[in-house]
């Protein structure tokens, strides 16, 4: 009831009222390392990309803390599997794990920056001759076409665009409203909600969790009011 969308399914965010959003995650291009000729090509391609757009889009950049605990947990599982599959690599895998476990101190950076393009589709709102189901199906079809076109145009600049699927969209939306601590996002996505509750919290921790929840709701209300996701750019 407090979030600015009705549902997330079929790789689409449903804002209600036949308004939909798809999101593309984009890779980066190191512009400063390009030659002047390459820079000119990138700039020209970007101008052409913008000129071909017949609808608004939004650019969203998110910076958040890396979940090193989850990274190491996954790596530990891989190391154990490596011991089984390739016993000769056991020593090497242990050394690799030790190096990665100190990566945060080595690079002195715990931030992760990701870039997204938010693509809207609202054209069926006024198509009264269509049934609600037809509006939904038509909207998702047209939204898919828009995504394909943008991904193709991004490739001309050396940028790889990947459409977020339903799971990725849920993770992104959760991290937007809980950016500093999204360690439990997999429990939310997988539906294991009790995993975020039954954890032996102390009274102080529970109170802190309540304050976080209140803060999330307040931030969500603010974002809804100013239309961060329901873009107008």
Short mmCIF file of C-alpha atoms in Angstrom, two decimals:
data_model
loop_
_atom_site.label_atom_id
_atom_site.label_comp_id
_atom_site.label_asym_id
_atom_site.label_seq_id
_atom_site.Cartn_x
_atom_site.Cartn_y
_atom_site.Cartn_z
CA UNK A 1 0.00 0.00 0.00
CA UNK A 2 2.96 2.34 0.55
CA UNK A 3 4.85 1.54 -2.67
CA UNK A 4 4.33 3.38 -5.98
CA UNK A 5 3.50 0.26 -7.99
CA UNK A 6 0.79 -2.39 -8.08
CA UNK A 7 2.82 -5.43 -9.08
CA UNK A 8 6.04 -6.68 -10.67
CA UNK A 9 5.62 -9.54 -13.15
CA UNK A 10 6.54 -10.58 -16.69
CA UNK A 11 9.71 -8.43 -16.36
CA UNK A 12 7.53 -5.32 -16.01
CA UNK A 13 6.71 -2.90 -13.19
CA UNK A 14 2.96 -2.26 -13.16
CA UNK A 15 2.26 1.22 -11.76
CA UNK A 16 -1.50 0.76 -12.02
CA UNK A 17 -3.86 2.53 -14.40
CA UNK A 18 -2.26 0.75 -17.38
CA UNK A 19 1.07 2.45 -16.80
CA UNK A 20 4.11 0.19 -17.09
CA UNK A 21 7.89 0.38 -16.77
CA UNK A 22 10.76 -1.78 -18.01
CA UNK A 23 14.33 -1.24 -16.85
CA UNK A 24 17.60 -1.85 -18.68
CA UNK A 25 20.90 -2.22 -16.85
CA UNK A 26 23.80 -0.70 -18.79
CA UNK A 27 27.51 -1.36 -18.82
CA UNK A 28 30.02 1.49 -18.83
CA UNK A 29 32.32 2.96 -21.44
CA UNK A 30 35.63 4.50 -20.32
CA UNK A 31 35.24 7.65 -22.35
CA UNK A 32 38.48 9.27 -21.15
CA UNK A 33 40.61 6.42 -22.53
CA UNK A 34 39.13 6.70 -26.02
CA UNK A 35 40.85 8.43 -28.93
CA UNK A 36 39.37 11.65 -30.30
CA UNK A 37 37.91 9.73 -33.23
CA UNK A 38 36.30 7.18 -30.89
CA UNK A 39 34.92 9.96 -28.68
CA UNK A 40 33.35 11.61 -31.71
CA UNK A 41 31.70 8.34 -32.71
CA UNK A 42 30.32 7.84 -29.19
CA UNK A 43 28.98 11.40 -29.03
CA UNK A 44 27.44 11.13 -32.48
CA UNK A 45 25.84 7.78 -31.63
CA UNK A 46 24.45 9.18 -28.39
CA UNK A 47 22.92 12.17 -30.18
CA UNK A 48 21.35 9.87 -32.74
CA UNK A 49 20.04 7.66 -29.95
CA UNK A 50 18.34 10.60 -28.25
CA UNK A 51 16.94 11.93 -31.52
CA UNK A 52 15.26 8.61 -32.31
CA UNK A 53 13.32 8.60 -29.04
CA UNK A 54 9.63 9.41 -29.35
CA UNK A 55 8.86 8.95 -25.66
CA UNK A 56 10.48 10.00 -22.37
CA UNK A 57 13.07 7.86 -20.61
CA UNK A 58 14.89 8.27 -17.31
CA UNK A 59 18.51 7.58 -16.42
CA UNK A 60 19.02 6.18 -12.94
CA UNK A 61 22.43 5.63 -11.29
CA UNK A 62 22.57 3.71 -8.03
CA UNK A 63 25.53 3.53 -5.66
CA UNK A 64 25.36 1.08 -2.78
CA UNK A 65 27.49 -1.00 -0.45
CA UNK A 66 28.77 -4.29 -1.79
CA UNK A 67 27.60 -7.31 0.18
CA UNK A 68 31.02 -8.89 0.74
CA UNK A 69 29.59 -11.45 3.14
CA UNK A 70 27.39 -12.85 0.38
CA UNK A 71 30.28 -12.77 -2.11
CA UNK A 72 32.51 -14.76 0.24
CA UNK A 73 29.71 -17.19 1.06
CA UNK A 74 29.21 -17.97 -2.63
CA UNK A 75 32.96 -18.21 -3.18
CA UNK A 76 33.32 -20.64 -0.27
CA UNK A 77 30.71 -22.89 -1.87
CA UNK A 78 32.62 -22.74 -5.16
CA UNK A 79 35.87 -23.62 -3.40
CA UNK A 80 34.30 -26.68 -1.81
CA UNK A 81 32.95 -27.79 -5.18
CA UNK A 82 36.37 -27.24 -6.75
CA UNK A 83 37.93 -29.59 -4.20
CA UNK A 84 35.53 -32.28 -5.36
CA UNK A 85 35.79 -31.66 -9.10
CA UNK A 86 39.49 -30.79 -9.31
CA UNK A 87 41.44 -31.96 -6.22
CA UNK A 88 44.69 -30.71 -7.75
CA UNK A 89 43.41 -27.13 -7.50
CA UNK A 90 42.58 -27.31 -3.79
CA UNK A 91 45.65 -25.35 -2.67
CA UNK A 92 45.19 -22.75 -5.39
CA UNK A 93 41.50 -22.28 -4.49
CA UNK A 94 42.40 -21.74 -0.82
CA UNK A 95 44.95 -19.07 -1.75
CA UNK A 96 42.42 -17.40 -4.04
CA UNK A 97 39.78 -17.37 -1.30
CA UNK A 98 42.23 -15.78 1.15
CA UNK A 99 43.09 -13.04 -1.35
CA UNK A 100 39.44 -12.27 -2.08
CA UNK A 101 38.56 -12.23 1.62
CA UNK A 102 40.88 -9.21 2.00
CA UNK A 103 39.73 -7.50 -1.21
CA UNK A 104 37.80 -4.78 0.61
CA UNK A 105 40.92 -3.71 2.52
CA UNK A 106 43.08 -4.00 -0.59
CA UNK A 107 41.04 -1.82 -2.93
CA UNK A 108 39.69 0.36 -0.07
CA UNK A 109 36.32 0.56 -1.75
CA UNK A 110 33.06 -1.08 -0.79
CA UNK A 111 30.81 0.76 -3.22
CA UNK A 112 29.11 -0.57 -6.30
CA UNK A 113 27.71 1.73 -8.98
CA UNK A 114 25.12 0.57 -11.49
CA UNK A 115 23.47 2.41 -14.36
CA UNK A 116 19.90 1.94 -15.53
CA UNK A 117 17.49 3.26 -18.15
CA UNK A 118 13.80 3.34 -17.17
CA UNK A 119 11.44 2.92 -20.12
CA UNK A 120 7.74 3.82 -19.81
CA UNK A 121 4.63 2.79 -21.69
CA UNK A 122 1.28 4.48 -21.00
CA UNK A 123 -0.27 4.79 -24.47
CA UNK A 124 -3.16 2.40 -23.79
CA UNK A 125 -4.62 4.55 -21.02
CA UNK A 126 -6.91 6.30 -23.52
CA UNK A 127 -7.60 3.25 -25.71
CA UNK A 128 -11.13 2.67 -24.44
CA UNK A 129 -11.97 0.24 -27.24
CA UNK A 130 -9.63 -2.34 -25.67
CA UNK A 131 -10.48 -4.54 -22.71
CA UNK A 132 -8.26 -4.35 -19.58
CA UNK A 133 -6.59 -7.64 -20.55
CA UNK A 134 -5.98 -6.42 -24.11
CA UNK A 135 -4.52 -3.18 -22.79
CA UNK A 136 -2.11 -5.08 -20.57
CA UNK A 137 -1.00 -7.47 -23.32
CA UNK A 138 -0.62 -4.68 -25.89
CA UNK A 139 1.34 -2.51 -23.45
CA UNK A 140 3.80 -5.27 -22.60
CA UNK A 141 4.27 -6.09 -26.29
CA UNK A 142 5.02 -2.46 -27.16
CA UNK A 143 7.26 -2.08 -24.12
CA UNK A 144 9.27 -5.09 -25.28
CA UNK A 145 9.71 -3.42 -28.68
CA UNK A 146 10.97 -0.24 -27.03
CA UNK A 147 13.44 -2.20 -24.92
CA UNK A 148 14.79 -4.04 -27.97
CA UNK A 149 15.28 -0.79 -29.87
CA UNK A 150 17.11 0.90 -27.01
CA UNK A 151 19.37 -2.11 -26.40
CA UNK A 152 20.26 -2.12 -30.09
CA UNK A 153 21.02 1.61 -30.09
CA UNK A 154 23.17 1.29 -26.98
CA UNK A 155 25.30 -1.33 -28.71
CA UNK A 156 26.38 1.27 -31.31
CA UNK A 157 28.12 3.11 -28.45
CA UNK A 158 29.82 -0.02 -27.13
CA UNK A 159 27.34 -0.26 -24.26
CA UNK A 160 25.70 -3.57 -23.41
CA UNK A 161 22.12 -3.24 -22.23
CA UNK A 162 20.40 -6.05 -20.34
CA UNK A 163 16.71 -5.98 -19.52
CA UNK A 164 16.00 -6.73 -15.87
CA UNK A 165 13.80 -9.76 -15.35
CA UNK A 166 11.15 -9.99 -12.63
CA UNK A 167 13.60 -11.14 -9.95
CA UNK A 168 16.10 -8.41 -10.82
CA UNK A 169 13.35 -5.77 -10.74
CA UNK A 170 12.28 -6.85 -7.26
CA UNK A 171 15.88 -6.74 -6.04
CA UNK A 172 16.36 -3.28 -7.53
CA UNK A 173 13.14 -1.89 -6.04
CA UNK A 174 14.03 -3.33 -2.63
CA UNK A 175 17.54 -1.86 -2.76
CA UNK A 176 16.17 1.57 -3.72
CA UNK A 177 14.25 1.78 -0.46
CA UNK A 178 16.78 -0.13 1.65
CA UNK A 179 20.04 0.86 0.03
CA UNK A 180 22.33 0.66 3.05
CA UNK A 181 21.32 -2.87 4.04
CA UNK A 182 19.86 -5.17 1.41
CA UNK A 183 21.45 -8.36 2.73
CA UNK A 184 18.02 -9.99 3.12
CA UNK A 185 16.84 -9.19 -0.39
CA UNK A 186 17.11 -12.83 -1.49
CA UNK A 187 14.70 -13.84 1.27
CA UNK A 188 12.23 -11.25 0.01
CA UNK A 189 12.59 -12.30 -3.63
CA UNK A 190 12.36 -16.02 -2.86
CA UNK A 191 9.38 -15.55 -0.56
CA UNK A 192 11.26 -16.74 2.53
CA UNK A 193 9.95 -13.83 4.55
CA UNK A 194 10.34 -15.55 7.93
CA UNK A 195 14.10 -15.70 7.36
CA UNK A 196 14.15 -11.94 7.93
CA UNK A 197 12.22 -12.27 11.19
CA UNK A 198 13.26 -15.48 12.99
CA UNK A 199 16.86 -14.52 13.69
CA UNK A 200 17.07 -14.18 17.47
CA UNK A 201 17.07 -10.40 17.52
CA UNK A 202 17.59 -8.57 20.79
CA UNK A 203 15.08 -5.94 21.88
CA UNK A 204 17.48 -3.17 20.84
CA UNK A 205 17.94 -4.75 17.43
CA UNK A 206 14.18 -5.07 16.98
CA UNK A 207 13.71 -1.42 17.85
CA UNK A 208 16.45 -0.49 15.38
CA UNK A 209 14.75 -2.62 12.71
CA UNK A 210 11.46 -0.82 13.43
CA UNK A 211 13.13 2.54 12.99
CA UNK A 212 14.57 1.36 9.68
CA UNK A 213 11.14 0.24 8.54
CA UNK A 214 9.65 3.63 9.43
CA UNK A 215 12.48 5.36 7.58
CA UNK A 216 11.89 3.19 4.49
CA UNK A 217 8.18 4.01 4.47
CA UNK A 218 8.88 7.73 4.82
CA UNK A 219 11.41 7.64 1.97
CA UNK A 220 8.98 5.65 -0.16
CA UNK A 221 6.22 8.20 0.45
CA UNK A 222 8.61 10.98 -0.54
CA UNK A 223 9.69 9.20 -3.72
CA UNK A 224 6.08 8.51 -4.63
CA UNK A 225 5.17 12.16 -4.13
CA UNK A 226 7.99 13.44 -6.34
CA UNK A 227 7.70 10.68 -8.95
CA UNK A 228 11.23 9.25 -8.94
CA UNK A 229 10.11 6.01 -10.57
CA UNK A 230 7.09 7.43 -12.38
CA UNK A 231 9.46 9.49 -14.49
CA UNK A 232 8.72 12.74 -16.20
CA UNK A 233 12.19 13.38 -17.69
#
